[in-house]
Short mmCIF file of C-alpha atoms and ligand atoms in Angstrom, two decimals:
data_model
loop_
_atom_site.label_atom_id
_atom_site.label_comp_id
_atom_site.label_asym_id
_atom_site.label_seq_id
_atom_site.Cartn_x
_atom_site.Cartn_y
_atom_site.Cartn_z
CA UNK Q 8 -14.02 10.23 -13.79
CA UNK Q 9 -14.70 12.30 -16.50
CA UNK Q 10 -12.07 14.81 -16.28
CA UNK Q 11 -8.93 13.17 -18.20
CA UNK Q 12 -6.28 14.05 -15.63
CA UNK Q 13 -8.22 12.15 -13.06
CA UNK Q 14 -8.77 9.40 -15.17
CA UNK Q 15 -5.29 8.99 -15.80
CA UNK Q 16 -3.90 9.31 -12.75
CA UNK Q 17 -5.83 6.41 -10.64
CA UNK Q 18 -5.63 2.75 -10.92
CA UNK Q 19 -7.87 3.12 -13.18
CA UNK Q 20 -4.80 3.25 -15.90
CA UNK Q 21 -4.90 -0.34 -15.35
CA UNK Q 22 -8.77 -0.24 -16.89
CA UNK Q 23 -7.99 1.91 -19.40
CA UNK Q 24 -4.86 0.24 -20.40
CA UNK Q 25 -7.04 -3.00 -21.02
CA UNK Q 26 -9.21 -0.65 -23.75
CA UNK Q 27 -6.07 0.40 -24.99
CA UNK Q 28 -4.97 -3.38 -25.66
CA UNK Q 29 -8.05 -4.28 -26.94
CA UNK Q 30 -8.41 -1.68 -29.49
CA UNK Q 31 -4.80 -2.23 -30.60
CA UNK Q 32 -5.27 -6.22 -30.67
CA UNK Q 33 -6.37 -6.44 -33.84
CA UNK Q 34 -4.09 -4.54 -35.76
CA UNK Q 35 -0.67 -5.28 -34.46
CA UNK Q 36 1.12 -6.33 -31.15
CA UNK Q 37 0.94 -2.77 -28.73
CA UNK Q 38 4.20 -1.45 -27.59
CA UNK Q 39 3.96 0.04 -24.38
CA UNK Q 40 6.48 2.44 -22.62
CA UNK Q 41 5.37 1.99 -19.05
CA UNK Q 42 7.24 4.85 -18.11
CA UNK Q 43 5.65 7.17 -19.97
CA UNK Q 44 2.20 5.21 -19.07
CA UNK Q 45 2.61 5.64 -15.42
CA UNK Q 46 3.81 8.81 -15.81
CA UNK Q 47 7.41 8.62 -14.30
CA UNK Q 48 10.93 9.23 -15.56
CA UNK Q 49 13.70 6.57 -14.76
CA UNK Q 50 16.38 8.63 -13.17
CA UNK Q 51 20.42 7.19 -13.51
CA UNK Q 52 20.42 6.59 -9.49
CA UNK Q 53 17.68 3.86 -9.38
CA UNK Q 54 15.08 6.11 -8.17
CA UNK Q 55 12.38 7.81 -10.42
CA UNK Q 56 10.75 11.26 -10.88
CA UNK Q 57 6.74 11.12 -10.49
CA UNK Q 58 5.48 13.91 -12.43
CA UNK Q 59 3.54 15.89 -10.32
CA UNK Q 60 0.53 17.29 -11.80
CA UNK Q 61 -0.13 13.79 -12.13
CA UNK Q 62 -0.18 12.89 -8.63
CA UNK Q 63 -2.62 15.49 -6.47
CA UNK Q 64 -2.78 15.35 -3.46
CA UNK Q 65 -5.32 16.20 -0.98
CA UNK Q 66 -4.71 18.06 2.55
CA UNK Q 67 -7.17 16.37 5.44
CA UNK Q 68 -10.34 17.30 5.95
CA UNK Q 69 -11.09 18.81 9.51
CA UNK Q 70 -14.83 19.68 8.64
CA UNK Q 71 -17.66 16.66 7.28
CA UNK Q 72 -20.68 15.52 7.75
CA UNK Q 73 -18.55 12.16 6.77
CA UNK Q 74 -15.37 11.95 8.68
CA UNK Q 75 -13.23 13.60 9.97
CA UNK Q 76 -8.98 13.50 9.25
CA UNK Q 77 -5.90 14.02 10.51
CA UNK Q 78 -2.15 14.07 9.61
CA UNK Q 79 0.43 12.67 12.29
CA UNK Q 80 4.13 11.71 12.00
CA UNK Q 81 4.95 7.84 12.23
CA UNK Q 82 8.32 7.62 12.09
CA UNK Q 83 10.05 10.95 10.68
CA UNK Q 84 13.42 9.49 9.89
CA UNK Q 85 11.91 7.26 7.29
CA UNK Q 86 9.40 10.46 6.51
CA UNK Q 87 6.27 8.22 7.26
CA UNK Q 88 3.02 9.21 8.28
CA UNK Q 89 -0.34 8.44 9.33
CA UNK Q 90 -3.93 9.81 7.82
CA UNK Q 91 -6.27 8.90 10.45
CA UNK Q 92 -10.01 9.13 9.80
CA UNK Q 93 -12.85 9.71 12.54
CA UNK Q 94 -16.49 9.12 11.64
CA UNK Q 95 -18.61 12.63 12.28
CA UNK Q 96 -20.90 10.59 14.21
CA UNK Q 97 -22.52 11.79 18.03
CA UNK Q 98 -21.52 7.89 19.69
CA UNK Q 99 -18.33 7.47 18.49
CA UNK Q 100 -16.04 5.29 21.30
CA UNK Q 101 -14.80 2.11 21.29
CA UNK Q 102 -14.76 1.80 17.21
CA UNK Q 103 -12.99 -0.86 15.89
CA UNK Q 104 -9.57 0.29 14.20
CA UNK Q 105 -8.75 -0.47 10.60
CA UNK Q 106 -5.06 0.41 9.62
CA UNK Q 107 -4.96 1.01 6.04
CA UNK Q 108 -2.61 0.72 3.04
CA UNK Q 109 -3.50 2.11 -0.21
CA UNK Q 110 -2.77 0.94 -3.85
CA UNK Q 111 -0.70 1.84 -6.67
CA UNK Q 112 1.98 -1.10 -7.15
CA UNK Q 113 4.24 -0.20 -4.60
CA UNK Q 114 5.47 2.63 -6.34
CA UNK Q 115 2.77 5.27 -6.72
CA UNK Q 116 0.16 7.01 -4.75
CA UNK Q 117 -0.54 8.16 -1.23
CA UNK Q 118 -3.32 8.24 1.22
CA UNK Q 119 -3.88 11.74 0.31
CA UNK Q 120 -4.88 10.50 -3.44
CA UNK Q 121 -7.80 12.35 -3.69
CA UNK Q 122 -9.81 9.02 -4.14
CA UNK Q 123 -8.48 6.99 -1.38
CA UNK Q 124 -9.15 9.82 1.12
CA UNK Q 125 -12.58 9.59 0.21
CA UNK Q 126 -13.12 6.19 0.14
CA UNK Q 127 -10.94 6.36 3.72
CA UNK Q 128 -13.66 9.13 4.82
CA UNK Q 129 -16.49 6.76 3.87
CA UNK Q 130 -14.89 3.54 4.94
CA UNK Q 131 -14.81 5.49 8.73
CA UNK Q 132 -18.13 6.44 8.48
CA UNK Q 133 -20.07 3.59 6.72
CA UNK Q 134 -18.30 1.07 8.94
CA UNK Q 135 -18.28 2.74 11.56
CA UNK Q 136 -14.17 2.55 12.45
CA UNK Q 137 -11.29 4.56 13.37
CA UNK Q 138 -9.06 4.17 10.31
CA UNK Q 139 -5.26 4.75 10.64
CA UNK Q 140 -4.22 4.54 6.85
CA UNK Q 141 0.04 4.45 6.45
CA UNK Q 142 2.21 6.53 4.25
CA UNK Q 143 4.67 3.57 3.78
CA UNK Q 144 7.65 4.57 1.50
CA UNK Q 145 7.45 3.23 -1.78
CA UNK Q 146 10.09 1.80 -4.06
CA UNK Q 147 12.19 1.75 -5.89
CA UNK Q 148 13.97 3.86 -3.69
CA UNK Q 149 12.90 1.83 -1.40
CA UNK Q 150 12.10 -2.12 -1.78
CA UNK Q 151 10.36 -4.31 -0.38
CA UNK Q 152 10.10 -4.57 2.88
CA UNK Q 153 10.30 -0.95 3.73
CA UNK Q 154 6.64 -1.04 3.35
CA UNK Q 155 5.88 -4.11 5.37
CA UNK Q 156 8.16 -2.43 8.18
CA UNK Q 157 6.30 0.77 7.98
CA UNK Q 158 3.04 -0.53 8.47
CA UNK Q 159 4.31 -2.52 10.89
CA UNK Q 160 5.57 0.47 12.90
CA UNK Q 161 1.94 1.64 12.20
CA UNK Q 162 0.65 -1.28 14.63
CA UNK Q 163 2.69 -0.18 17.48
CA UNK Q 164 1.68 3.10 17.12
CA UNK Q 165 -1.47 2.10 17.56
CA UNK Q 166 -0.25 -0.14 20.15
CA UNK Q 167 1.55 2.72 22.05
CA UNK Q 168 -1.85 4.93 22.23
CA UNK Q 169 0.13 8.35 22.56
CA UNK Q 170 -2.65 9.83 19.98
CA UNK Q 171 -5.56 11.38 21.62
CA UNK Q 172 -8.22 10.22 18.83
CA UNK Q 173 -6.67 6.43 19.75
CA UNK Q 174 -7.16 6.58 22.75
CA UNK Q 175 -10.21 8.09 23.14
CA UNK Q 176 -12.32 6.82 20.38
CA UNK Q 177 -10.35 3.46 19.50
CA UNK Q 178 -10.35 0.14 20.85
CA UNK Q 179 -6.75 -1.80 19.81
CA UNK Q 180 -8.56 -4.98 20.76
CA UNK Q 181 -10.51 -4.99 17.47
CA UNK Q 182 -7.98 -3.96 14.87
CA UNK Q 183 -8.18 -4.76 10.81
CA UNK Q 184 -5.90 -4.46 8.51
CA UNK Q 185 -7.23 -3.49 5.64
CA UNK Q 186 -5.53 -2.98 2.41
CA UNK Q 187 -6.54 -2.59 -1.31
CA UNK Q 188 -4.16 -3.74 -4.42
CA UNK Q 189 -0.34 -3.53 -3.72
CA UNK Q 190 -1.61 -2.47 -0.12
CA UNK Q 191 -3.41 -5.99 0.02
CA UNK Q 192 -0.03 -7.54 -0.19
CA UNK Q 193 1.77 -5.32 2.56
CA UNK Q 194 -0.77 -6.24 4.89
CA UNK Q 195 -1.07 -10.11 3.76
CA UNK Q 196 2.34 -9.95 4.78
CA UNK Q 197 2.54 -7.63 7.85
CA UNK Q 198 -0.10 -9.73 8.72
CA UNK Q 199 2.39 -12.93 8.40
CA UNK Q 200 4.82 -10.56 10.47
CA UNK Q 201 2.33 -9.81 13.29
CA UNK Q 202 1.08 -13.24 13.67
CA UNK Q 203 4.05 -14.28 15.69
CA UNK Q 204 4.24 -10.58 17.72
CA UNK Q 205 1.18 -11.01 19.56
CA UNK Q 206 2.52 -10.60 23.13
CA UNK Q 207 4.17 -7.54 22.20
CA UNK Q 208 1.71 -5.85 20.20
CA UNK Q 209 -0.83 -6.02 23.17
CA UNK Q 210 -3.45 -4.64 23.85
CA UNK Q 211 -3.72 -4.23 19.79
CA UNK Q 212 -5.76 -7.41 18.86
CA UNK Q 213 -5.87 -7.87 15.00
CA UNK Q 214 -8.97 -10.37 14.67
CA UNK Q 215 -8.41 -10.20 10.39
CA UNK Q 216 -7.27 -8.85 7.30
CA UNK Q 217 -9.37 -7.55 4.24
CA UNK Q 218 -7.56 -8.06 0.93
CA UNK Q 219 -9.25 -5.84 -1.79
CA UNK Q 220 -7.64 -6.96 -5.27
CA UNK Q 221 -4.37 -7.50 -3.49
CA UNK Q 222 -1.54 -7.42 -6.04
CA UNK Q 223 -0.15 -10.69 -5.74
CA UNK Q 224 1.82 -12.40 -8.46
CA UNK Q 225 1.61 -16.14 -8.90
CA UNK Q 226 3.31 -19.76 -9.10
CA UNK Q 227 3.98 -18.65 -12.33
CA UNK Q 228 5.08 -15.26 -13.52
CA UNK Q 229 2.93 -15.45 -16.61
CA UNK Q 230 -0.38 -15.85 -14.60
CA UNK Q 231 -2.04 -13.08 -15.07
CA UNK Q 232 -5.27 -12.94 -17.46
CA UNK Q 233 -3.55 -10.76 -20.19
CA UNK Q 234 -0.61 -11.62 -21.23
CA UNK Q 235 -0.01 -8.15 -22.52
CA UNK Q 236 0.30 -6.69 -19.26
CA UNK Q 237 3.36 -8.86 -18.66
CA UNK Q 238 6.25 -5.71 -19.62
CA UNK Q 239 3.73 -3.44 -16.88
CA UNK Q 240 3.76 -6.31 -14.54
CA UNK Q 241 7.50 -7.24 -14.69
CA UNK Q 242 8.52 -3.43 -14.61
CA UNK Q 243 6.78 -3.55 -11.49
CA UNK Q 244 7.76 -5.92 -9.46
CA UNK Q 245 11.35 -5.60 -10.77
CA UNK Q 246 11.31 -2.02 -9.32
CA UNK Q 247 9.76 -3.05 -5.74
CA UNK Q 248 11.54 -7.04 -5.20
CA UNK Q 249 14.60 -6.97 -3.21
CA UNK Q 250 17.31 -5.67 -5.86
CA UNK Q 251 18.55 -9.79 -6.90
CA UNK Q 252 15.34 -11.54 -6.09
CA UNK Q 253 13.28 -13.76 -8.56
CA UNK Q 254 9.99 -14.77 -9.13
CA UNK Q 255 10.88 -17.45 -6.44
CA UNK Q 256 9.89 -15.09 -3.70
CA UNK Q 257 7.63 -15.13 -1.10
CA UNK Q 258 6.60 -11.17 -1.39
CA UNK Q 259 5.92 -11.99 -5.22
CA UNK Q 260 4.50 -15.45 -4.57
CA UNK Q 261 2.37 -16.63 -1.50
CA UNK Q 262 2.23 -20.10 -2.02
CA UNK Q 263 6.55 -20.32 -2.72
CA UNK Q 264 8.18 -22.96 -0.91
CA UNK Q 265 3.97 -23.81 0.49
CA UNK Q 266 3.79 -20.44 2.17
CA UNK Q 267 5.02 -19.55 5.26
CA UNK Q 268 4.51 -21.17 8.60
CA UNK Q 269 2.86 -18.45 10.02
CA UNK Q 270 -0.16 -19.36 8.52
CA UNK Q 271 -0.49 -22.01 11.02
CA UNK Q 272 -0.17 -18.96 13.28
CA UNK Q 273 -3.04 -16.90 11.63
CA UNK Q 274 -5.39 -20.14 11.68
CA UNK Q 275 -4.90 -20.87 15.48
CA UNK Q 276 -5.46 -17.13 16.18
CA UNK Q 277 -9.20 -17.67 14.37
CA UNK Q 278 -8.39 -14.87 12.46
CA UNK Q 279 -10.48 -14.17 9.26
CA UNK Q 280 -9.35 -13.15 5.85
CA UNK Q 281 -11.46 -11.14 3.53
CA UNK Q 282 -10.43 -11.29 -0.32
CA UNK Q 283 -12.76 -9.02 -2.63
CA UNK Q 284 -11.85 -9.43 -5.95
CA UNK Q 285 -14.09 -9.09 -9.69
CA UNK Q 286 -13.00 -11.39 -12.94
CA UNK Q 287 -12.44 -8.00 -15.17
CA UNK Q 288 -9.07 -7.67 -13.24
CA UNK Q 289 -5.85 -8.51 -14.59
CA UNK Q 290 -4.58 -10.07 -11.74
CA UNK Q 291 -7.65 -11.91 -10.71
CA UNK Q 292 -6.84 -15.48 -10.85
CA UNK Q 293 -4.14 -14.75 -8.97
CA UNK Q 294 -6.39 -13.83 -6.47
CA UNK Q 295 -8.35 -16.59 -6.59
CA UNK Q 296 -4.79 -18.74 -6.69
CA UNK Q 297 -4.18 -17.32 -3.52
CA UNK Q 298 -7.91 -17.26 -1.65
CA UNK Q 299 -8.19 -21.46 -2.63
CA UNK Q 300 -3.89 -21.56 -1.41
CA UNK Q 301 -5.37 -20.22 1.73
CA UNK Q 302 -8.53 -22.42 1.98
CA UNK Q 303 -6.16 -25.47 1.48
CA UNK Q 304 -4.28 -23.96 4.50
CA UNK Q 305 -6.98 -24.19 7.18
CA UNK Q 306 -7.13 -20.47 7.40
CA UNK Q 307 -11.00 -19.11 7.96
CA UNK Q 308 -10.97 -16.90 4.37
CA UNK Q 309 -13.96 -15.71 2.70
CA UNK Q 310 -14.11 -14.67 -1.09
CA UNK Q 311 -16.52 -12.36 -2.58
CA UNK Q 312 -15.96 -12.51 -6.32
CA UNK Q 313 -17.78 -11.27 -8.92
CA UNK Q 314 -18.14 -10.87 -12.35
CA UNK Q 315 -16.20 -7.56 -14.67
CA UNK Q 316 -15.30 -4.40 -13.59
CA UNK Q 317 -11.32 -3.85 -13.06
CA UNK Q 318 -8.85 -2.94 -11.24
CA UNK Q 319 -9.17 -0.48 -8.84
CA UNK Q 320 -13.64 -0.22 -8.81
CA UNK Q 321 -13.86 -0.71 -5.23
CA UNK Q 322 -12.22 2.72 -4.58
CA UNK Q 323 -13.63 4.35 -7.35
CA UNK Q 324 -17.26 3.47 -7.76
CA UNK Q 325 -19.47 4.10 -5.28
CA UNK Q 326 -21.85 0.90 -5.33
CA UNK Q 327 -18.88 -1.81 -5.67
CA UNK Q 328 -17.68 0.08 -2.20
CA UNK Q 329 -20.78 -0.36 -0.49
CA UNK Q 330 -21.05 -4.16 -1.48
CA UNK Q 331 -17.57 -4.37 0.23
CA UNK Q 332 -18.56 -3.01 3.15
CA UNK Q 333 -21.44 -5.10 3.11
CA UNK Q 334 -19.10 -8.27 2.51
CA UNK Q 335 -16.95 -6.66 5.44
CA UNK Q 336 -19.36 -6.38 8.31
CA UNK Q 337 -20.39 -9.91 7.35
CA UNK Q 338 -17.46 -11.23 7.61
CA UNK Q 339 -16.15 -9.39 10.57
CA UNK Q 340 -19.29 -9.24 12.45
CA UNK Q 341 -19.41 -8.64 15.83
CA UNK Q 342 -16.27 -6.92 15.51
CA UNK Q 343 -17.87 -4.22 13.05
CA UNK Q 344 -21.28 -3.45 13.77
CA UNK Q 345 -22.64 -0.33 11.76
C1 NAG W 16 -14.73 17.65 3.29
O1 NAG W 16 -15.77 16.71 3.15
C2 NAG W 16 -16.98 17.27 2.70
C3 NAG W 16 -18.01 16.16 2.68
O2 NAG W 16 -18.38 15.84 3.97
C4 NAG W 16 -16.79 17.86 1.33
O3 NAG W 16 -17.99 18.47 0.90
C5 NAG W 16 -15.68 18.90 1.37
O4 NAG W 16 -15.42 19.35 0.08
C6 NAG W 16 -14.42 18.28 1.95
N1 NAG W 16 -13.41 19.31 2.10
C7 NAG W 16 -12.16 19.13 1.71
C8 NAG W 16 -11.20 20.26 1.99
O5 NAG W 16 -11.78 18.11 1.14
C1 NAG W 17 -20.83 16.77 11.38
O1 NAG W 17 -21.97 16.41 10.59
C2 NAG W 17 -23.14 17.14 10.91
C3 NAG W 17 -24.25 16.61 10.02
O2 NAG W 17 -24.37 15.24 10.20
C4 NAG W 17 -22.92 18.63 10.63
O3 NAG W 17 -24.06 19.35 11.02
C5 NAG W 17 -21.71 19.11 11.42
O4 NAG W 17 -21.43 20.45 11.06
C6 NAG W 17 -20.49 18.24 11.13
N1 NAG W 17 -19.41 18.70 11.96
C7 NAG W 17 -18.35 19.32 11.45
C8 NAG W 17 -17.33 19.80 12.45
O5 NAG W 17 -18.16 19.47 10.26
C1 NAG W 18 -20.51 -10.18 -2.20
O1 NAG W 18 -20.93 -9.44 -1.07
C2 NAG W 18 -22.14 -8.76 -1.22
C3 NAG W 18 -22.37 -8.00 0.06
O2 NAG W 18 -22.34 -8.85 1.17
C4 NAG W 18 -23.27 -9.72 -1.51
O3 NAG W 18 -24.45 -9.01 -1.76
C5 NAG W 18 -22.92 -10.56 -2.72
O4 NAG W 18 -23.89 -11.54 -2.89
C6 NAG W 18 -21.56 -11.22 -2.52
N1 NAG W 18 -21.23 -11.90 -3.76
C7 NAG W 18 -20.54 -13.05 -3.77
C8 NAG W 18 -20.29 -13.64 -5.11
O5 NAG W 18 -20.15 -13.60 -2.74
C1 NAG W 19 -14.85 -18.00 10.38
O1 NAG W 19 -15.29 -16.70 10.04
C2 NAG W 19 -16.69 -16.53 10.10
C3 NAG W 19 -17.00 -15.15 9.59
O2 NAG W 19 -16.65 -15.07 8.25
C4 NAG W 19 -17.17 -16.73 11.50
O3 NAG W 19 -18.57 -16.62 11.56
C5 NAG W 19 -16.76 -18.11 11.99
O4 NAG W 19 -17.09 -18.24 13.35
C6 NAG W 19 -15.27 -18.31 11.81
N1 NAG W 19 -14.94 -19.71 12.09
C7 NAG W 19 -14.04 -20.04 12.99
C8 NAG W 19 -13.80 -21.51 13.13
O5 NAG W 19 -13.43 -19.22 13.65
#
């Protein structure tokens, strides 16, 4: 992280944005143009420009001692695609499969973000898994849930096993989702979706989800540890909600209305729900909201909280992603065995 551009670019803008408010706190209240912050222009159509050199991108990588990737089309009418990820290892059959969504608040980012392909590339090899990570389509152009139906495409494709590396080195009966930040909420709630699609999504068996710092909001909108995040945070959700919907919402809020009945689904499938989350985040008591919501639920969950750090550290430091794969073969044991 220490070239600038880098540091800018990555979730880590959440981190740094936390400096930024606490040098400014004691002077005078910061003003914050989250435009220009995120580095994106409002356009007069709804959508908005992403400034490029901003946003690198990586192409896969077809030679590793790590893993190895590939691009393939999902759906091409919606202009989604899958990165999958292959660990260079000699025994590699019957791996588990872990479809992926990455971060950056529903509106930003990719799986070919240079540091979610890595930590993809590790996460295959260190866990030993197939990983089929989704390039949903983001908002605002388009809300949620184009990016719970995209990943949910992603699990009968998967399902379907046209691809070669699927079939040959997969095994749909242990299947993860796994996602990190806003991709923590798609799959909490393709994950919802699925519960009730079991018969038609076999042979894919999910046995879990792992939640990495999902981006949830809260029972209130004013949750969140720093209440100077709240123009970022609105912004945000106000450009990925349904055009009309309200903090009353069940994409915004997991516990609205009690949560959803397919809970009761999740719980009688034994499935089991990893949370990782560190107290440094902004949005970490909604986590923890949501992990003791889920506990009061019946559903088998199991924290691993910590203390500091921000948002975004278990894609971009190195230890804090090996103590989540740790906390992931613990929890998911026998399933993932490396
Ligand atoms: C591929 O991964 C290896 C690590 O195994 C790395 O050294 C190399 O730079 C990567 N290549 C590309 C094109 O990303
Ligand atoms: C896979 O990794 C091994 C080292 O573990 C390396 O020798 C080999 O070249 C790699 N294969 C490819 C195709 O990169
Ligand atoms: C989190 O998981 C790691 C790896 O399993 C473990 O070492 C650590 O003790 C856990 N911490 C908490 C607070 O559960
Ligand atoms: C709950 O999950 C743990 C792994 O975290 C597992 O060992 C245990 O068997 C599960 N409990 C039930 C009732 O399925």
């Amino acid at each position: 992280m220490k070239n600038p551009t880098k540091l800018l670019v990555f979730l880590f803008l959440i981190a740094s944005l936390v400096s930024i408010q606490i040098t400014l706190s004691n002077a005078q209240p910061p003003l914050i143009d989250p435009y220009a912050f995120f580095h994106i222009i409002p356009n007069p159509d709804g959508s908005i420009t992403r400034i490029k050199e901003f946003y690198p991108i990586v192409p896969p990588n077809t030679s590793s001692n790590i893993a190895f990737s590939r691009d393939v089309p999902l759906n091409p009418a919606k202009k989604t695609w899958i990165r999958l990820y292959l660990p260079n290892k000699s025994n590699d059959y019957n791996l588990p499969i872990v479809v992926f969504a990455h971060g950056g608040q529903f509106i930003l980012l990719s799986t070919a973000t240079p540091q979610f392909d890595s930590f993809l590339s590790n996460t295959a090899n260190q866990l030993h898994v197939l990983v089929v990570s989704v390039e949903y389509r983001l908002a605002p152009e388009h809300r949620l849930p184009a990016a719970y139906d995209d990943v949910l495409d992603a699990l009968y494709w998967v399902k379907d096993k046209k691809d070669e590396w699927v079939r040959k080195y997969g095994d749909a009966s242990k299947c993860i989702l796994m996602g990190e930040s806003a991709g923590g909420n798609i799959v909490y709630n393709v994950g919802l979706r699925a519960s009730v699609l079991t018969r038609e999504l076999r042979p894919l068996v999910i046995r879990g989800l792992v939640l990495i710092q999902p981006f949830f909001g809260g029972s209130s909108p004013k949750s969140a540890n720093d209440g100077n995040f709240q123009a970022v945070d609105d912004l945000l959700w106000h450009m990925s909600l349904p055009i009309g919907a309200n903090w009353n919402n069940p994409y915004f809020n997991p516990m609205y209305g009690g949560g959803s009945h397919n809970l009761d689904r999740i719980k009688g499938l034994g499935w089991r729900i990893a949370i990782a989350g560190c107290d440094g985040d902004f949005i970490f008591y909604r986590q923890l909201e949501v992990f003791k919501f889920l506990e009061r639920r019946g559903v088998n969950v199991t924290g691993n909280f910590t203390r500091g750090f921000y948002h975004g550290v278990f894609i971009g430091d190195a230890t804090k992603a090996q103590q989540l794969y740790q906390f992931v073969r613990g929890v998911f044991s026998p399933y993932v065995t490396s």
